[in-house]
Coordinates of C-alpha atoms in Angstrom, one line a residue:
Chain A
M263 CA 0.0 0.0 0.0
K264 CA 1.4 3.4 -1.0
Q265 CA 2.3 5.7 1.9
I266 CA 3.3 9.1 0.6
L267 CA 3.4 12.7 1.9
I268 CA 3.7 15.4 -0.8
A269 CA 4.5 18.7 0.8
S270 CA 4.5 22.1 -0.8
T271 CA 7.5 23.3 1.2
S272 CA 10.0 22.0 3.8
T273 CA 9.9 25.3 5.7
L274 CA 7.3 27.8 6.8
H275 CA 8.1 31.5 7.1
G276 CA 9.3 32.1 10.7
S277 CA 9.6 28.4 11.5
S278 CA 12.6 26.0 11.2
F279 CA 13.3 23.4 8.6
L280 CA 10.6 20.6 8.6
E281 CA 9.3 21.9 12.0
Y282 CA 5.6 22.0 11.0
L283 CA 5.9 18.4 9.5
L284 CA 7.5 16.7 12.5
D285 CA 4.3 15.4 14.0
P286 CA 3.0 13.9 10.8
L287 CA 6.5 12.5 10.1
K288 CA 6.5 10.7 13.5
I289 CA 3.4 8.9 12.4
H290 CA 4.5 8.4 8.8
F291 CA 7.8 6.8 9.8
K292 CA 6.6 5.1 13.0
N293 CA 8.0 1.7 11.9
V294 CA 11.1 3.1 10.3
E295 CA 14.5 3.5 12.1
T296 CA 16.7 4.6 9.2
I297 CA 15.5 6.9 6.5
L298 CA 17.2 7.1 3.1
F299 CA 17.6 10.8 2.2
I300 CA 17.9 11.9 -1.5
P301 CA 19.9 15.1 -1.4
Y302 CA 20.2 15.5 -5.2
A303 CA 18.2 18.8 -5.5
R304 CA 21.0 20.7 -3.7
P305 CA 19.3 23.9 -2.6
G306 CA 21.6 26.9 -3.1
G307 CA 24.1 24.4 -4.6
I308 CA 24.9 22.9 -1.2
S309 CA 26.9 19.6 -1.2
H310 CA 25.2 16.3 -0.8
D311 CA 27.0 15.8 2.5
D312 CA 26.1 19.2 4.0
Y313 CA 22.4 18.7 3.0
T314 CA 22.3 15.3 4.5
E315 CA 23.8 16.6 7.8
I316 CA 21.1 19.3 8.0
V317 CA 18.4 16.7 7.5
Q318 CA 20.0 14.4 10.1
R319 CA 20.0 17.1 12.7
V320 CA 16.2 17.6 12.3
F321 CA 15.3 13.9 12.2
S322 CA 17.3 13.2 15.3
K323 CA 14.6 15.1 17.2
I324 CA 12.2 12.2 16.3
G325 CA 14.8 9.5 16.9
K326 CA 15.5 8.7 13.2
T327 CA 18.8 7.9 11.5
I328 CA 19.5 9.4 8.1
K329 CA 21.6 7.9 5.3
G330 CA 22.3 10.0 2.2
L331 CA 21.7 8.2 -1.1
H332 CA 25.0 9.6 -2.4
E333 CA 26.9 7.5 0.2
F334 CA 25.9 4.3 -1.5
E335 CA 27.8 2.8 -4.4
H336 CA 24.6 1.2 -5.8
P337 CA 21.8 3.8 -5.5
R338 CA 19.2 1.4 -7.0
E339 CA 20.0 -1.2 -4.4
A340 CA 19.9 1.4 -1.6
I341 CA 16.4 2.6 -2.7
K342 CA 15.2 -1.0 -3.0
N343 CA 16.4 -1.8 0.5
A344 CA 15.2 1.4 2.2
E345 CA 12.8 1.4 5.1
G346 CA 11.7 4.9 4.4
I347 CA 12.7 7.6 1.9
F348 CA 12.8 11.5 2.0
T349 CA 13.6 13.6 -1.1
G350 CA 14.3 17.2 -0.1
G351 CA 13.7 20.4 -2.0
G352 CA 16.1 22.5 -4.1
N353 CA 16.2 22.6 -7.9
T354 CA 13.9 20.2 -9.6
F355 CA 15.9 20.1 -12.8
V356 CA 19.1 19.2 -10.9
L357 CA 17.3 16.6 -8.9
V358 CA 15.7 14.9 -11.9
D359 CA 18.9 15.1 -14.0
H360 CA 20.8 13.3 -11.2
L361 CA 18.0 10.7 -10.7
Y362 CA 18.3 9.8 -14.4
K363 CA 22.1 9.8 -14.4
T364 CA 22.2 7.4 -11.4
N365 CA 19.5 5.3 -13.0
A366 CA 17.5 5.7 -9.8
I367 CA 14.1 6.9 -11.1
D368 CA 12.4 3.5 -11.8
A369 CA 13.8 2.0 -8.6
L370 CA 12.3 4.9 -6.7
K371 CA 9.0 4.5 -8.4
S372 CA 8.9 0.7 -7.6
S373 CA 9.9 1.2 -4.0
I374 CA 7.2 3.8 -3.4
E375 CA 4.6 1.7 -5.2
S376 CA 5.4 -1.3 -3.2
G377 CA 4.7 0.6 0.0
T378 CA 8.0 2.1 1.3
P379 CA 6.9 5.3 3.2
Y380 CA 8.0 8.3 1.2
I381 CA 8.0 12.1 1.9
G382 CA 8.9 14.7 -0.6
T383 CA 9.1 18.5 -0.1
S384 CA 9.1 21.0 -2.9
A385 CA 11.3 19.5 -5.7
G386 CA 10.9 16.1 -3.9
S387 CA 7.1 16.6 -4.3
N388 CA 7.2 17.7 -7.9
I389 CA 8.7 14.4 -8.9
C390 CA 5.7 12.5 -7.4
G391 CA 3.6 13.9 -10.3
L392 CA 3.5 12.7 -13.9
T393 CA 6.1 15.3 -15.1
I394 CA 8.0 18.3 -13.8
G395 CA 6.2 20.5 -16.4
T396 CA 4.7 22.6 -13.5
S397 CA 7.9 23.2 -11.6
N398 CA 8.6 26.8 -10.6
D399 CA 12.4 26.2 -10.8
M400 CA 15.0 27.7 -13.1
P401 CA 16.1 25.1 -15.7
I402 CA 19.7 25.1 -14.6
A403 CA 20.3 21.5 -15.7
Y404 CA 18.9 19.6 -18.7
P405 CA 17.5 16.2 -17.6
K406 CA 17.1 13.3 -20.0
S407 CA 13.3 13.6 -19.6
F408 CA 10.7 15.7 -17.8
K409 CA 8.8 12.5 -17.0
T410 CA 8.8 11.6 -13.3
L411 CA 7.5 9.1 -10.8
G412 CA 3.7 9.4 -11.5
V413 CA 2.9 7.9 -8.1
V414 CA -0.1 10.3 -8.3
P415 CA -2.1 10.7 -11.5
F416 CA -1.6 14.5 -11.8
N417 CA 1.0 17.2 -11.6
I418 CA 2.1 19.2 -8.5
N419 CA 2.7 22.9 -8.3
P420 CA 4.5 23.4 -5.0
H421 CA 4.8 26.8 -3.3
Y422 CA 1.6 27.8 -5.0
L423 CA 1.3 31.6 -5.0
D424 CA -1.9 33.6 -5.5
P425 CA -1.7 36.5 -8.0
D426 CA -0.7 39.8 -6.2
P427 CA -3.4 42.3 -7.2
N428 CA -1.0 45.2 -6.5
S429 CA 1.8 43.9 -8.7
T430 CA 3.0 46.0 -11.6
H431 CA 5.4 43.2 -12.8
M432 CA 4.5 42.0 -16.3
G433 CA 5.9 38.4 -15.9
E434 CA 3.2 35.8 -15.9
T435 CA 1.3 34.9 -12.7
R436 CA 1.4 31.3 -11.4
E437 CA -2.2 30.8 -12.6
T438 CA -1.4 32.1 -16.1
R439 CA 1.6 29.7 -16.3
I440 CA -0.5 26.7 -15.3
Q441 CA -3.2 27.6 -17.8
E442 CA -0.5 27.8 -20.5
F443 CA 0.6 24.3 -19.4
H444 CA -2.9 23.1 -20.2
H445 CA -2.6 24.3 -23.8
F446 CA 0.1 21.7 -24.3
N447 CA -0.6 19.0 -21.6
S448 CA -3.8 17.4 -20.3
Q449 CA -3.2 16.2 -16.7
P450 CA -4.7 18.1 -13.8
V451 CA -2.4 20.2 -11.6
I452 CA -2.7 20.8 -7.8
G453 CA -1.4 24.1 -6.6
L454 CA -0.3 23.4 -3.1
R455 CA 0.2 26.5 -0.9
E456 CA 3.0 26.6 1.6
G457 CA 1.7 24.7 4.7
S458 CA -0.4 22.2 2.6
Y459 CA 0.5 18.6 1.8
L460 CA -1.1 15.6 0.2
E461 CA -1.4 12.3 2.1
V462 CA -1.5 9.2 -0.1
M463 CA -2.6 6.0 1.6
G464 CA -3.1 3.3 -0.9
S465 CA -5.5 4.7 -3.5
K466 CA -6.8 7.4 -1.2
I467 CA -5.3 10.9 -1.6
T468 CA -6.3 13.6 0.9
L469 CA -5.4 17.3 1.2
K470 CA -3.9 18.1 4.6
G471 CA -2.8 21.2 6.5
P472 CA -4.6 24.4 7.4
L473 CA -5.1 25.8 3.9
S474 CA -7.2 25.2 0.8
A475 CA -5.5 24.2 -2.5
R476 CA -6.2 25.3 -6.0
I477 CA -7.1 22.7 -8.7
F478 CA -6.4 23.3 -12.4
E479 CA -8.1 21.0 -14.9
K480 CA -7.8 21.4 -18.7
D481 CA -10.7 23.4 -20.1
K482 CA -12.2 24.1 -16.7
T483 CA -12.2 27.2 -14.4
P484 CA -9.7 26.6 -11.6
Y485 CA -11.3 26.0 -8.2
E486 CA -10.5 25.7 -4.5
I487 CA -10.7 22.5 -2.4
E488 CA -10.7 22.6 1.4
S489 CA -8.4 20.7 3.7
E490 CA -9.4 17.0 4.2
T491 CA -10.9 16.9 0.7
D492 CA -10.4 13.5 -1.0
V493 CA -8.8 14.1 -4.4
S494 CA -8.4 10.4 -5.3
G495 CA -10.8 11.0 -8.3
L496 CA -8.6 13.6 -9.9
N497 CA -6.9 12.3 -13.0
Chain B
M74 CA 27.4 43.5 -38.6
K75 CA 25.1 42.2 -35.9
Q76 CA 22.1 44.5 -35.2
I77 CA 20.1 43.2 -32.2
L78 CA 17.8 44.5 -29.6
I79 CA 17.3 42.3 -26.6
A80 CA 14.4 43.5 -24.4
S81 CA 13.3 42.4 -21.0
T82 CA 9.6 42.7 -21.8
S83 CA 7.3 43.7 -24.7
T84 CA 5.0 45.6 -22.4
L85 CA 5.4 48.0 -19.5
H86 CA 2.8 48.2 -16.7
G87 CA 0.2 50.8 -17.7
S88 CA 1.4 51.0 -21.3
S89 CA 0.4 49.1 -24.5
F90 CA 2.2 46.3 -26.3
L91 CA 5.6 47.4 -27.5
E92 CA 4.7 51.1 -27.0
Y93 CA 7.9 52.0 -25.1
L94 CA 10.0 50.4 -27.9
L95 CA 8.4 52.0 -30.9
D96 CA 11.0 54.8 -31.2
P97 CA 14.0 52.5 -31.0
L98 CA 12.2 50.1 -33.4
K99 CA 11.7 52.9 -36.0
I100 CA 15.5 53.3 -36.1
H101 CA 16.3 49.6 -35.8
F102 CA 14.2 48.8 -38.8
K103 CA 14.6 52.0 -40.8
N104 CA 15.7 50.1 -43.9
V105 CA 13.2 47.3 -43.5
E106 CA 9.7 47.2 -45.0
T107 CA 8.6 43.7 -44.0
I108 CA 9.5 42.1 -40.7
L109 CA 9.4 38.3 -40.2
F110 CA 7.6 37.6 -36.9
I111 CA 8.3 34.4 -35.0
P112 CA 5.1 33.7 -33.0
Y113 CA 6.2 30.3 -31.6
A114 CA 6.3 31.3 -27.9
R115 CA 2.4 31.7 -27.9
P116 CA 1.7 33.7 -24.7
G117 CA -1.3 32.3 -23.0
G118 CA -1.5 29.6 -25.6
I119 CA -2.7 32.1 -28.3
S120 CA -2.6 30.8 -31.9
H121 CA 0.2 31.8 -34.3
D122 CA -2.3 33.7 -36.4
D123 CA -3.8 35.7 -33.6
Y124 CA -0.4 36.6 -32.2
T125 CA 0.8 37.7 -35.6
E126 CA -2.3 39.9 -36.0
I127 CA -1.6 41.6 -32.7
V128 CA 2.0 42.3 -33.8
Q129 CA 0.8 43.6 -37.2
R130 CA -1.5 46.1 -35.6
V131 CA 1.4 47.6 -33.6
F132 CA 3.9 47.7 -36.4
S133 CA 1.4 49.4 -38.7
K134 CA 1.9 52.5 -36.5
I135 CA 5.5 52.7 -37.8
G136 CA 4.6 51.6 -41.3
K137 CA 5.9 48.1 -41.3
T138 CA 4.4 44.9 -42.7
I139 CA 4.5 41.7 -40.6
K140 CA 4.7 38.2 -42.0
G141 CA 4.3 35.3 -39.5
L142 CA 7.0 32.5 -39.8
H143 CA 4.2 29.9 -39.5
E144 CA 2.8 31.1 -42.8
F145 CA 5.9 29.8 -44.7
E146 CA 6.3 26.2 -45.9
H147 CA 10.0 26.5 -45.6
P148 CA 10.9 28.4 -42.3
R149 CA 14.6 28.1 -42.9
E150 CA 14.3 29.8 -46.3
A151 CA 12.0 32.5 -44.8
I152 CA 14.5 33.3 -42.1
K153 CA 17.4 33.4 -44.6
N154 CA 15.4 35.8 -46.8
A155 CA 14.0 38.0 -44.1
E156 CA 14.8 41.8 -44.1
G157 CA 14.3 42.0 -40.3
I158 CA 13.1 39.6 -37.6
F159 CA 11.1 39.9 -34.4
T160 CA 10.6 37.0 -31.9
G161 CA 7.9 37.8 -29.4
G162 CA 7.5 36.6 -25.8
G163 CA 5.5 33.9 -24.3
N164 CA 6.8 30.5 -23.1
T165 CA 10.5 30.0 -23.7
F166 CA 10.3 26.2 -23.7
V167 CA 7.4 26.2 -26.2
L168 CA 9.4 28.6 -28.4
V169 CA 12.7 26.6 -28.3
D170 CA 10.9 23.3 -28.8
H171 CA 9.2 24.7 -32.0
L172 CA 12.4 26.3 -33.3
Y173 CA 14.1 22.9 -33.0
K174 CA 11.2 21.0 -34.5
T175 CA 11.1 23.3 -37.5
N176 CA 14.9 23.1 -37.8
A177 CA 15.0 26.9 -37.7
I178 CA 17.5 27.5 -34.9
D179 CA 20.7 27.5 -36.9
A180 CA 19.1 29.4 -39.8
L181 CA 18.1 32.1 -37.2
K182 CA 21.6 32.2 -35.8
S183 CA 23.2 32.6 -39.2
S184 CA 20.7 35.3 -40.3
I185 CA 21.3 37.4 -37.1
E186 CA 25.1 36.9 -37.4
S187 CA 25.1 38.0 -41.0
G188 CA 23.4 41.3 -40.0
T189 CA 19.7 40.9 -40.3
P190 CA 18.2 43.4 -37.8
Y191 CA 16.6 41.4 -35.0
I192 CA 14.6 42.2 -31.9
G193 CA 13.5 39.8 -29.2
T194 CA 11.3 40.5 -26.2
S195 CA 11.2 38.2 -23.1
A196 CA 11.3 34.6 -24.5
G197 CA 12.6 36.1 -27.8
S198 CA 15.4 37.7 -25.7
N199 CA 16.2 34.5 -23.7
I200 CA 17.1 32.7 -26.9
C201 CA 19.8 35.3 -27.8
G202 CA 21.9 33.9 -24.9
L203 CA 23.9 30.8 -24.8
T204 CA 21.1 28.7 -23.2
I205 CA 17.6 29.0 -21.7
G206 CA 19.0 28.0 -18.4
T207 CA 18.0 31.3 -16.8
S208 CA 14.5 31.5 -18.2
N209 CA 11.7 32.2 -15.6
D210 CA 9.2 30.2 -17.5
M211 CA 7.4 27.0 -16.6
P212 CA 8.8 24.0 -18.4
I213 CA 5.5 23.1 -20.2
A214 CA 7.3 21.6 -23.3
Y215 CA 10.5 19.6 -23.5
P216 CA 12.8 21.0 -26.2
K217 CA 15.5 18.9 -27.8
S218 CA 18.1 21.0 -26.1
F219 CA 18.4 24.1 -23.9
K220 CA 21.2 25.5 -26.1
T221 CA 20.1 28.6 -28.0
L222 CA 21.5 31.2 -30.4
G223 CA 24.5 32.5 -28.5
V224 CA 24.5 35.7 -30.4
V225 CA 25.7 37.3 -27.1
P226 CA 28.3 35.4 -25.0
F227 CA 26.2 35.2 -21.8
N228 CA 22.7 34.4 -20.6
I229 CA 19.7 36.7 -20.3
N230 CA 17.3 36.8 -17.4
P231 CA 14.4 38.9 -18.6
H232 CA 11.8 40.4 -16.3
Y233 CA 14.5 40.6 -13.6
L234 CA 12.8 41.1 -10.2
D235 CA 14.5 42.4 -7.1
P236 CA 13.9 40.4 -3.9
D237 CA 10.8 41.7 -2.0
P238 CA 12.0 42.4 1.6
N239 CA 8.5 42.0 2.9
S240 CA 7.8 38.6 1.3
T241 CA 7.0 35.6 3.6
H242 CA 7.0 33.2 0.6
M243 CA 9.7 30.5 0.9
G244 CA 10.2 29.9 -2.9
E245 CA 13.6 31.1 -4.1
T246 CA 14.2 34.7 -5.0
R247 CA 15.4 35.4 -8.6
E248 CA 18.9 36.2 -7.2
T249 CA 19.1 32.8 -5.4
R250 CA 18.0 31.0 -8.6
I251 CA 20.7 32.7 -10.7
Q252 CA 23.3 31.9 -8.0
E253 CA 22.2 28.2 -8.1
F254 CA 22.6 28.4 -11.9
H255 CA 26.2 29.3 -11.3
H256 CA 26.8 26.1 -9.3
F257 CA 26.2 24.2 -12.5
N258 CA 27.1 26.7 -15.3
S259 CA 29.8 29.2 -15.9
Q260 CA 28.5 31.9 -18.3
P261 CA 27.6 35.4 -16.9
V262 CA 23.9 36.3 -16.6
I263 CA 22.4 39.8 -17.2
G264 CA 19.3 40.4 -15.1
L265 CA 17.3 42.9 -17.3
R266 CA 14.6 44.7 -15.4
E267 CA 11.3 45.6 -17.3
G268 CA 12.1 48.7 -19.3
S269 CA 15.7 47.7 -20.0
Y270 CA 17.2 46.3 -23.2
L271 CA 20.5 45.5 -24.7
E272 CA 21.6 47.0 -28.0
V273 CA 24.1 44.9 -30.0
M274 CA 25.8 46.7 -32.9
G275 CA 28.6 44.6 -34.3
S276 CA 30.7 43.6 -31.4
K277 CA 29.5 46.5 -29.1
I278 CA 26.8 45.6 -26.5
T279 CA 25.2 48.5 -24.6
L280 CA 22.6 48.6 -21.9
K281 CA 19.7 50.9 -22.9
G282 CA 16.5 52.2 -21.1
P283 CA 16.1 54.1 -17.9
L284 CA 17.1 51.5 -15.4
S285 CA 20.3 49.8 -14.2
A286 CA 20.8 46.0 -14.7
R287 CA 22.2 43.4 -12.4
I288 CA 25.2 41.3 -13.5
F289 CA 25.8 37.8 -12.1
E290 CA 29.2 36.2 -12.7
K291 CA 30.3 32.9 -11.3
D292 CA 32.1 33.2 -8.0
K293 CA 31.6 37.0 -7.8
T294 CA 29.2 39.2 -5.8
P295 CA 26.4 40.4 -8.2
Y296 CA 26.7 44.0 -9.2
E297 CA 24.7 46.8 -10.9
I298 CA 25.6 48.5 -14.1
E299 CA 24.0 51.8 -15.2
S300 CA 22.2 52.5 -18.5
E301 CA 24.6 53.1 -21.4
T302 CA 27.3 50.8 -19.9
D303 CA 29.2 48.9 -22.5
V304 CA 29.0 45.2 -21.6
S305 CA 30.9 43.9 -24.6
G306 CA 33.7 42.5 -22.3
L307 CA 31.3 40.3 -20.4
N308 CA 31.8 36.6 -21.3

């Protein structure tokens, strides 16, 4: 049975890294001692070692040991044998490029589908969707494909931002960008605001956290769903 | 001799499409009657025909005829024969994907390098750089490569936005994104604010418009340059 948390962000404004997720993570990883951490997204270009150390410091608070995927000679084996997996945020293009280069992407998909508890934040959430076509990130690396895990049947837009009515900036709003996406792609997109996450338990997908989320379906007006809404039917 | 204008945006807040560029365009295209328009970036998913019509309406004000590249059976020939070329904004990934699919990219590079007057706005400016690795757009299409025209020896970041000191949003600022770019890429990046453009005349590249621009070089602190600065040495 799939057990996945797909979080918009790792960090809320004024709060520390993963702080708001520690209670759900305790439950999510209750039968897990060692979590395999995928540091490939490298926020700010940080090294795999440094990123893994930051994650270890936080997970120590709930009694978990962290192993970085980069420490293993055979990443596919490490993923297959993992008790639980966390993919952190950073740059989605860098993450996906490295997942393809290490041949890890199908192993990760199999592992999640066979029930290994997984959490992704930001870039680590983007890859749970069908493609990274709704990433907000700068394309600083060129991955072999934009296709990702597809462990949910839609795309994610993390850090979803409502249009600012006072803005004089002429760059596209997030809503405009996602609507452009639907001129060229058909899958639904969930815009997850910071503080929201999706909980996937088997075939059930539920919006969690204090906020509503915005759903974009091709040829439909975007709409809001409240927290605790079951979005399993969205595909 | 290269004759290129590379504009951050087509449109300023409170002003109409291309309005602030009409005077420089009169001079830029003074010997040109018919401008070839490349509508491939399709802002908001607009059709090639509709986009071309909007552009024709504006260029009529300065007595120019517009032909859309999509109207030609042989795009490479059309580019080779063009008196002047304009690539409009929209989505950079869609633009580059279509330029590769129509086999137009090297023809466009040759034409610009042999002196055909060119203007790009936004996505049409991004492609003047070495790659689209500093685009702000959502990756809604997967182009064959991120490599672009390289008619200037650096990358462009159009619609450059300064960090908002009051923001509580945890997504990366533009500056952070460009600094991440430099962990994986070495070319300089010019952050062009809306209202700024670069003028390339032969080997001379000058910042134009009322604003300063922000320069990012690998392993250096970003810095500002004033309007009329010669940036020919940046590479």
